Amino acid sequence: MQFVLTAYDRPNALSVRLEARPAHLDYLREIASSLVFAGPMLDEEGKPCGSVIVYEVEDRTAAEKLVSGDPYSKAGLFEKVELKGFRIVVKDGVVGA
């Protein structure tokens, strides 16, 4: 089952993001088999202001565990976090069912 995380950074938290980024990237490497895609959201100036991650996991509990284990979450980077079920319909220009 897929879940999409949309996480919004706290205001003025770029330094928190930058400090936690190496550990965050290591964590993504560790859980790579559970990731569909991941990346930062960018503000109007092109600076990171949040994250979007799509997980492929057994259930919501597994997705929540991955979110809480992320160094960004542990560092208190996020002001608001949304985790919802997700289904890819178009991937790499191919429309699926």
Short mmCIF file of C-alpha atoms in Angstrom, two decimals:
data_model
loop_
_atom_site.label_atom_id
_atom_site.label_comp_id
_atom_site.label_asym_id
_atom_site.label_seq_id
_atom_site.Cartn_x
_atom_site.Cartn_y
_atom_site.Cartn_z
CA MET A 1 0.00 0.00 0.00
CA GLN A 2 1.26 3.48 -0.79
CA PHE A 3 1.19 6.50 1.50
CA VAL A 4 2.18 10.07 0.71
CA LEU A 5 3.81 12.26 3.33
CA THR A 6 3.47 16.00 2.90
CA ALA A 7 5.49 17.72 5.61
CA TYR A 8 5.79 21.50 5.96
CA ASP A 9 8.88 22.99 7.61
CA ARG A 10 8.58 25.27 10.61
CA PRO A 11 9.21 28.94 9.77
CA ASN A 12 12.88 29.90 9.71
CA ALA A 13 13.98 26.27 10.10
CA LEU A 14 16.37 26.05 7.14
CA SER A 15 19.33 25.67 9.51
CA VAL A 16 17.59 22.69 11.17
CA ARG A 17 17.02 21.12 7.75
CA LEU A 18 20.62 21.65 6.65
CA GLU A 19 22.04 20.27 9.89
CA ALA A 20 19.86 17.14 9.78
CA ARG A 21 20.19 16.58 6.01
CA PRO A 22 23.18 14.16 6.04
CA ALA A 23 21.45 11.91 8.58
CA HIS A 24 18.16 12.23 6.65
CA LEU A 25 19.83 11.10 3.42
CA ASP A 26 21.49 8.17 5.22
CA TYR A 27 18.07 7.22 6.58
CA LEU A 28 16.52 7.34 3.11
CA ARG A 29 19.26 5.00 1.89
CA GLU A 30 18.45 2.60 4.75
CA ILE A 31 14.73 2.52 3.91
CA ALA A 32 15.12 2.75 0.12
CA SER A 33 13.16 -0.47 -0.47
CA SER A 34 10.11 1.26 1.10
CA LEU A 35 10.38 4.44 -1.00
CA VAL A 36 8.63 5.20 -4.28
CA PHE A 37 10.04 8.74 -4.47
CA ALA A 38 11.06 11.58 -2.19
CA GLY A 39 12.17 15.19 -2.41
CA PRO A 40 11.89 18.67 -0.98
CA MET A 41 9.14 21.16 -1.68
CA LEU A 42 10.56 24.53 -2.70
CA ASP A 43 9.39 28.05 -1.94
CA GLU A 44 9.23 30.89 -4.46
CA GLU A 45 12.97 31.48 -4.04
CA GLY A 46 13.81 27.83 -4.68
CA LYS A 47 14.66 27.12 -1.04
CA PRO A 48 13.41 23.95 0.70
CA CYS A 49 10.22 24.51 2.69
CA GLY A 50 8.97 20.96 3.23
CA SER A 51 9.15 17.38 2.05
CA VAL A 52 7.11 14.96 -0.04
CA ILE A 53 7.75 11.24 0.33
CA VAL A 54 5.76 8.35 -1.10
CA TYR A 55 6.19 5.10 0.80
CA GLU A 56 5.32 1.56 -0.32
CA VAL A 57 4.60 -0.32 2.90
CA GLU A 58 2.22 -2.90 4.33
CA ASP A 59 -0.03 -0.52 6.26
CA ARG A 60 -0.40 2.93 7.83
CA THR A 61 1.36 1.85 11.01
CA ALA A 62 4.47 0.96 9.00
CA ALA A 63 4.34 4.34 7.22
CA GLU A 64 3.97 6.19 10.53
CA LYS A 65 6.99 4.32 11.89
CA LEU A 66 9.09 5.42 8.91
CA VAL A 67 7.98 9.04 9.33
CA SER A 68 8.78 9.09 13.05
CA GLY A 69 12.19 7.48 12.46
CA ASP A 70 13.28 10.15 9.98
CA PRO A 71 16.00 12.46 11.34
CA TYR A 72 14.00 15.44 10.04
CA SER A 73 11.08 14.40 12.26
CA LYS A 74 13.38 13.74 15.21
CA ALA A 75 14.96 17.19 14.77
CA GLY A 76 11.55 18.88 15.00
CA LEU A 77 11.83 20.32 11.49
CA PHE A 78 8.18 20.01 10.57
CA GLU A 79 5.38 22.36 11.58
CA LYS A 80 2.64 20.31 9.90
CA VAL A 81 2.63 16.70 8.70
CA GLU A 82 -0.01 14.97 6.58
CA LEU A 83 0.10 11.23 5.84
CA LYS A 84 -2.53 9.88 3.46
CA GLY A 85 -3.14 6.81 1.36
CA PHE A 86 -1.90 7.23 -2.20
CA ARG A 87 -2.11 5.54 -5.59
CA ILE A 88 0.06 6.33 -8.60
CA VAL A 89 -1.99 6.70 -11.78
CA VAL A 90 0.67 8.21 -14.07
CA LYS A 91 4.34 7.25 -13.81
CA ASP A 92 7.12 8.14 -16.24
CA GLY A 93 4.55 9.35 -18.76
CA VAL A 94 2.59 6.11 -18.69
CA VAL A 95 -1.06 6.23 -17.60
CA GLY A 96 -2.08 3.20 -15.54
CA ALA A 97 -5.36 2.07 -14.09
#
